[in-house]
């Protein structure tokens, strides 16, 4: 079993990476209020995601596994979270507003889901639960970059981050880690990994949708 197996057998994968939120963002037609809602909620989500990456270091058996987790933490703290705060500033959302914003029901459900998987499961289960977020964003960024460039797209900086060589290198490193962790899964373990992955993918669909719905 490997990452591509999880992706291929996920019934909601296309709903996630081809969601209307993503299509509108790529076309530059996404409503500004939807993007602002997304920015705030994703910042709140990423705080918990970073804690999951810290747990991945704790649950690692080897130095190499620890370094992948460390790279994930660094990417969150030095790249993604900082990027979201920069975007919030550019879109007129004060830092105090972001940090004190209430988590939506969807954000609570998704963030606590991955934290529960990280706390209660193995390192492999942890990565199965976060793979849709980590790998999906890389796939989305790469695909949008390959499409026709939209002049004046206000969301181009977001696209550039996830299409960047730096982020693509992170996804490649983590795909290798996931593949190694899942390589010798028993049938029962493989079913568990797929279940974790599928649930997280559904959560991602809901996360995009809440931004469109402003819920």
mmCIF file of C-alpha atoms in Angstrom:
data_model
loop_
_atom_site.group_PDB
_atom_site.id
_atom_site.type_symbol
_atom_site.label_atom_id
_atom_site.label_comp_id
_atom_site.label_asym_id
_atom_site.label_seq_id
_atom_site.Cartn_x
_atom_site.Cartn_y
_atom_site.Cartn_z
ATOM 1 C CA UNK A 1 0.000 0.000 0.000
ATOM 2 C CA UNK A 2 1.136 3.578 -0.656
ATOM 3 C CA UNK A 3 -0.131 7.137 -0.952
ATOM 4 C CA UNK A 4 -1.334 6.696 -4.528
ATOM 5 C CA UNK A 5 -3.420 3.704 -3.423
ATOM 6 C CA UNK A 6 -5.109 5.870 -0.781
ATOM 7 C CA UNK A 7 -5.724 8.630 -3.296
ATOM 8 C CA UNK A 8 -7.045 6.288 -5.985
ATOM 9 C CA UNK A 9 -9.531 4.599 -3.646
ATOM 10 C CA UNK A 10 -10.837 7.787 -2.027
ATOM 11 C CA UNK A 11 -14.426 8.412 -3.209
ATOM 12 C CA UNK A 12 -14.344 12.164 -2.508
ATOM 13 C CA UNK A 13 -10.884 13.018 -3.839
ATOM 14 C CA UNK A 14 -12.085 14.755 -6.995
ATOM 15 C CA UNK A 15 -14.768 16.584 -4.994
ATOM 16 C CA UNK A 16 -11.924 17.938 -2.874
ATOM 17 C CA UNK A 17 -9.308 18.971 -5.408
ATOM 18 C CA UNK A 18 -11.889 20.100 -7.996
ATOM 19 C CA UNK A 19 -14.165 21.897 -5.540
ATOM 20 C CA UNK A 20 -15.914 25.079 -6.672
ATOM 21 C CA UNK A 21 -13.869 27.046 -4.133
ATOM 22 C CA UNK A 22 -10.663 25.893 -5.845
ATOM 23 C CA UNK A 23 -12.035 26.542 -9.331
ATOM 24 C CA UNK A 24 -13.171 30.044 -8.403
ATOM 25 C CA UNK A 25 -9.860 30.778 -6.702
ATOM 26 C CA UNK A 26 -7.930 29.641 -9.782
ATOM 27 C CA UNK A 27 -10.131 31.796 -12.031
ATOM 28 C CA UNK A 28 -9.861 34.818 -9.745
ATOM 29 C CA UNK A 29 -13.649 34.950 -9.323
ATOM 30 C CA UNK A 30 -13.870 33.801 -5.704
ATOM 31 C CA UNK A 31 -15.847 36.230 -3.535
ATOM 32 C CA UNK A 32 -13.482 38.216 -1.296
ATOM 33 C CA UNK A 33 -15.558 37.450 1.811
ATOM 34 C CA UNK A 34 -15.221 33.717 1.103
ATOM 35 C CA UNK A 35 -11.454 34.052 0.900
ATOM 36 C CA UNK A 36 -11.349 36.061 4.131
ATOM 37 C CA UNK A 37 -13.461 33.427 5.883
ATOM 38 C CA UNK A 38 -11.136 30.727 4.591
ATOM 39 C CA UNK A 39 -8.000 32.593 5.683
ATOM 40 C CA UNK A 40 -9.175 32.949 9.276
ATOM 41 C CA UNK A 41 -10.449 29.407 9.645
ATOM 42 C CA UNK A 42 -7.419 27.856 7.964
ATOM 43 C CA UNK A 43 -5.100 29.803 10.259
ATOM 44 C CA UNK A 44 -6.967 28.363 13.249
ATOM 45 C CA UNK A 45 -6.802 24.888 11.707
ATOM 46 C CA UNK A 46 -3.070 25.139 11.007
ATOM 47 C CA UNK A 47 -2.323 25.804 14.667
ATOM 48 C CA UNK A 48 -3.703 22.347 15.439
ATOM 49 C CA UNK A 49 -2.033 20.843 12.369
ATOM 50 C CA UNK A 50 1.316 22.032 13.681
ATOM 51 C CA UNK A 51 0.617 20.221 16.953
ATOM 52 C CA UNK A 52 -0.037 17.079 14.934
ATOM 53 C CA UNK A 53 3.342 17.456 13.263
ATOM 54 C CA UNK A 54 4.941 17.810 16.691
ATOM 55 C CA UNK A 55 3.270 14.522 17.652
ATOM 56 C CA UNK A 56 4.715 12.943 14.512
ATOM 57 C CA UNK A 57 8.192 13.686 15.861
ATOM 58 C CA UNK A 58 7.264 12.173 19.214
ATOM 59 C CA UNK A 59 5.888 9.020 17.574
ATOM 60 C CA UNK A 60 8.818 8.574 15.199
ATOM 61 C CA UNK A 61 11.071 5.533 15.542
ATOM 62 C CA UNK A 62 14.031 6.853 13.589
ATOM 63 C CA UNK A 63 15.960 10.079 13.190
ATOM 64 C CA UNK A 64 14.963 10.200 9.530
ATOM 65 C CA UNK A 65 11.269 10.090 10.469
ATOM 66 C CA UNK A 66 11.850 12.813 13.051
ATOM 67 C CA UNK A 67 13.465 15.039 10.439
ATOM 68 C CA UNK A 68 10.429 14.763 8.170
ATOM 69 C CA UNK A 69 8.227 15.809 11.072
ATOM 70 C CA UNK A 70 10.606 18.633 11.918
ATOM 71 C CA UNK A 71 10.461 19.839 8.315
ATOM 72 C CA UNK A 72 6.668 19.806 8.555
ATOM 73 C CA UNK A 73 6.725 21.918 11.703
ATOM 74 C CA UNK A 74 9.148 24.365 10.102
ATOM 75 C CA UNK A 75 6.966 24.587 6.994
ATOM 76 C CA UNK A 76 3.953 25.437 9.123
ATOM 77 C CA UNK A 77 5.649 28.000 11.353
ATOM 78 C CA UNK A 78 7.957 29.577 8.780
ATOM 79 C CA UNK A 79 5.930 29.291 5.576
ATOM 80 C CA UNK A 80 2.210 28.578 5.759
ATOM 81 C CA UNK A 81 1.125 30.248 9.002
ATOM 82 C CA UNK A 82 3.225 33.311 8.231
ATOM 83 C CA UNK A 83 1.776 33.377 4.738
ATOM 84 C CA UNK A 84 -1.773 33.300 6.082
ATOM 85 C CA UNK A 85 -1.048 36.136 8.472
ATOM 86 C CA UNK A 86 0.436 38.136 5.601
ATOM 87 C CA UNK A 87 -2.661 37.458 3.530
ATOM 88 C CA UNK A 88 -4.897 38.494 6.422
ATOM 89 C CA UNK A 89 -3.010 41.779 6.681
ATOM 90 C CA UNK A 90 -3.327 42.359 2.931
ATOM 91 C CA UNK A 91 -7.045 41.595 3.055
ATOM 92 C CA UNK A 92 -7.686 43.954 5.958
ATOM 93 C CA UNK A 93 -7.989 41.409 8.780
ATOM 94 C CA UNK A 94 -6.175 42.448 11.950
ATOM 95 C CA UNK A 95 -3.995 39.891 13.749
ATOM 96 C CA UNK A 96 -6.081 40.298 16.904
ATOM 97 C CA UNK A 97 -9.209 39.519 14.911
ATOM 98 C CA UNK A 98 -7.659 36.355 13.470
ATOM 99 C CA UNK A 99 -6.344 35.039 16.762
ATOM 100 C CA UNK A 100 -9.596 35.730 18.630
ATOM 101 C CA UNK A 101 -11.951 34.500 15.932
ATOM 102 C CA UNK A 102 -14.229 31.609 16.944
ATOM 103 C CA UNK A 103 -13.543 28.308 15.276
ATOM 104 C CA UNK A 104 -16.337 27.210 12.966
ATOM 105 C CA UNK A 105 -18.030 23.872 13.486
ATOM 106 C CA UNK A 106 -16.207 22.508 10.442
ATOM 107 C CA UNK A 107 -12.830 23.722 11.699
ATOM 108 C CA UNK A 108 -13.411 22.165 15.106
ATOM 109 C CA UNK A 109 -14.476 18.856 13.579
ATOM 110 C CA UNK A 110 -11.521 18.637 11.197
ATOM 111 C CA UNK A 111 -8.786 19.836 13.529
ATOM 112 C CA UNK A 112 -9.896 17.620 16.403
ATOM 113 C CA UNK A 113 -10.205 14.686 14.029
ATOM 114 C CA UNK A 114 -6.567 14.847 12.995
ATOM 115 C CA UNK A 115 -5.470 15.491 16.586
ATOM 116 C CA UNK A 116 -7.384 12.411 17.731
ATOM 117 C CA UNK A 117 -5.815 10.310 14.978
ATOM 118 C CA UNK A 118 -2.383 11.601 15.965
ATOM 119 C CA UNK A 119 -2.874 10.988 19.685
ATOM 120 C CA UNK A 120 -4.576 7.597 19.526
ATOM 121 C CA UNK A 121 -2.961 5.983 16.500
ATOM 122 C CA UNK A 122 0.399 4.957 15.125
ATOM 123 C CA UNK A 123 2.712 7.196 13.128
ATOM 124 C CA UNK A 124 1.342 5.596 9.958
ATOM 125 C CA UNK A 125 -2.232 6.364 11.019
ATOM 126 C CA UNK A 126 -1.242 9.943 11.774
ATOM 127 C CA UNK A 127 0.106 10.402 8.252
ATOM 128 C CA UNK A 128 -2.911 8.710 6.666
ATOM 129 C CA UNK A 129 -5.131 11.276 8.397
ATOM 130 C CA UNK A 130 -3.130 14.346 7.347
ATOM 131 C CA UNK A 131 -2.208 13.171 3.847
ATOM 132 C CA UNK A 132 -5.252 14.726 2.135
ATOM 133 C CA UNK A 133 -4.392 18.168 3.483
ATOM 134 C CA UNK A 134 -0.673 17.958 2.875
ATOM 135 C CA UNK A 135 -0.665 16.192 -0.471
ATOM 136 C CA UNK A 136 -3.887 17.685 -1.806
ATOM 137 C CA UNK A 137 -2.703 21.264 -1.534
ATOM 138 C CA UNK A 138 0.464 20.371 -3.398
ATOM 139 C CA UNK A 139 -1.550 18.703 -6.147
ATOM 140 C CA UNK A 140 -3.921 21.654 -6.399
ATOM 141 C CA UNK A 141 -1.090 24.184 -6.575
ATOM 142 C CA UNK A 142 0.754 22.178 -9.223
ATOM 143 C CA UNK A 143 -2.357 21.749 -11.361
ATOM 144 C CA UNK A 144 -3.370 25.421 -11.243
ATOM 145 C CA UNK A 145 0.176 26.470 -12.131
ATOM 146 C CA UNK A 146 0.033 24.241 -15.210
ATOM 147 C CA UNK A 147 -3.179 25.899 -16.373
ATOM 148 C CA UNK A 148 -3.420 29.244 -18.137
ATOM 149 C CA UNK A 149 -2.162 32.151 -16.037
ATOM 150 C CA UNK A 150 -4.925 34.601 -15.112
ATOM 151 C CA UNK A 151 -3.633 38.173 -15.255
ATOM 152 C CA UNK A 152 -4.560 40.169 -12.174
ATOM 153 C CA UNK A 153 -5.795 37.170 -10.175
ATOM 154 C CA UNK A 154 -5.919 38.452 -6.569
ATOM 155 C CA UNK A 155 -5.337 34.896 -5.347
ATOM 156 C CA UNK A 156 -2.151 34.326 -7.344
ATOM 157 C CA UNK A 157 0.094 34.666 -4.249
ATOM 158 C CA UNK A 158 -1.784 31.751 -2.628
ATOM 159 C CA UNK A 159 -1.359 29.691 -5.794
ATOM 160 C CA UNK A 160 2.339 30.552 -5.971
ATOM 161 C CA UNK A 161 2.995 29.230 -2.465
ATOM 162 C CA UNK A 162 1.504 25.787 -3.073
ATOM 163 C CA UNK A 163 2.897 25.537 -6.597
ATOM 164 C CA UNK A 164 6.384 26.559 -5.430
ATOM 165 C CA UNK A 165 9.370 24.250 -5.666
ATOM 166 C CA UNK A 166 9.751 24.507 -1.886
ATOM 167 C CA UNK A 167 6.249 23.221 -1.185
ATOM 168 C CA UNK A 168 6.459 20.571 -3.891
ATOM 169 C CA UNK A 169 9.669 19.331 -2.274
ATOM 170 C CA UNK A 170 7.849 19.040 1.053
ATOM 171 C CA UNK A 171 5.055 16.980 -0.506
ATOM 172 C CA UNK A 172 7.563 14.723 -2.261
ATOM 173 C CA UNK A 173 9.419 14.150 1.010
ATOM 174 C CA UNK A 174 6.203 13.330 2.820
ATOM 175 C CA UNK A 175 4.945 11.024 0.073
ATOM 176 C CA UNK A 176 8.143 9.034 0.486
ATOM 177 C CA UNK A 177 7.589 8.938 4.250
ATOM 178 C CA UNK A 178 3.970 7.823 3.820
ATOM 179 C CA UNK A 179 4.930 5.117 1.352
ATOM 180 C CA UNK A 180 7.540 3.709 3.721
ATOM 181 C CA UNK A 181 5.101 3.688 6.644
ATOM 182 C CA UNK A 182 2.332 1.979 4.680
ATOM 183 C CA UNK A 183 4.472 -0.444 2.693
ATOM 184 C CA UNK A 184 3.944 -3.517 4.855
ATOM 185 C CA UNK A 185 0.385 -2.886 6.032
ATOM 186 C CA UNK A 186 -1.780 -5.885 6.773
ATOM 187 C CA UNK A 187 -5.251 -5.951 5.171
ATOM 188 C CA UNK A 188 -6.784 -4.718 8.437
ATOM 189 C CA UNK A 189 -4.240 -1.909 8.717
ATOM 190 C CA UNK A 190 -4.759 -0.959 5.070
ATOM 191 C CA UNK A 191 -8.503 -0.656 5.674
ATOM 192 C CA UNK A 192 -7.833 1.597 8.681
ATOM 193 C CA UNK A 193 -5.470 3.823 6.700
ATOM 194 C CA UNK A 194 -8.020 4.165 3.892
ATOM 195 C CA UNK A 195 -10.780 5.008 6.353
ATOM 196 C CA UNK A 196 -8.662 7.727 7.960
ATOM 197 C CA UNK A 197 -7.724 9.144 4.572
ATOM 198 C CA UNK A 198 -11.292 9.086 3.252
ATOM 199 C CA UNK A 199 -12.671 10.843 6.323
ATOM 200 C CA UNK A 200 -10.042 13.580 6.130
ATOM 201 C CA UNK A 201 -10.824 14.091 2.445
ATOM 202 C CA UNK A 202 -14.511 14.581 3.310
ATOM 203 C CA UNK A 203 -13.434 17.099 5.919
ATOM 204 C CA UNK A 204 -11.481 18.986 3.257
ATOM 205 C CA UNK A 205 -14.565 19.170 1.044
ATOM 206 C CA UNK A 206 -16.516 20.591 3.970
ATOM 207 C CA UNK A 207 -13.730 23.077 4.691
ATOM 208 C CA UNK A 208 -13.910 24.546 1.181
ATOM 209 C CA UNK A 209 -17.696 24.581 1.292
ATOM 210 C CA UNK A 210 -17.885 26.490 4.564
ATOM 211 C CA UNK A 211 -15.944 29.306 2.931
ATOM 212 C CA UNK A 212 -18.397 29.490 0.053
ATOM 213 C CA UNK A 213 -21.320 29.338 2.486
ATOM 214 C CA UNK A 214 -19.682 31.732 4.975
ATOM 215 C CA UNK A 215 -20.724 29.297 7.692
#
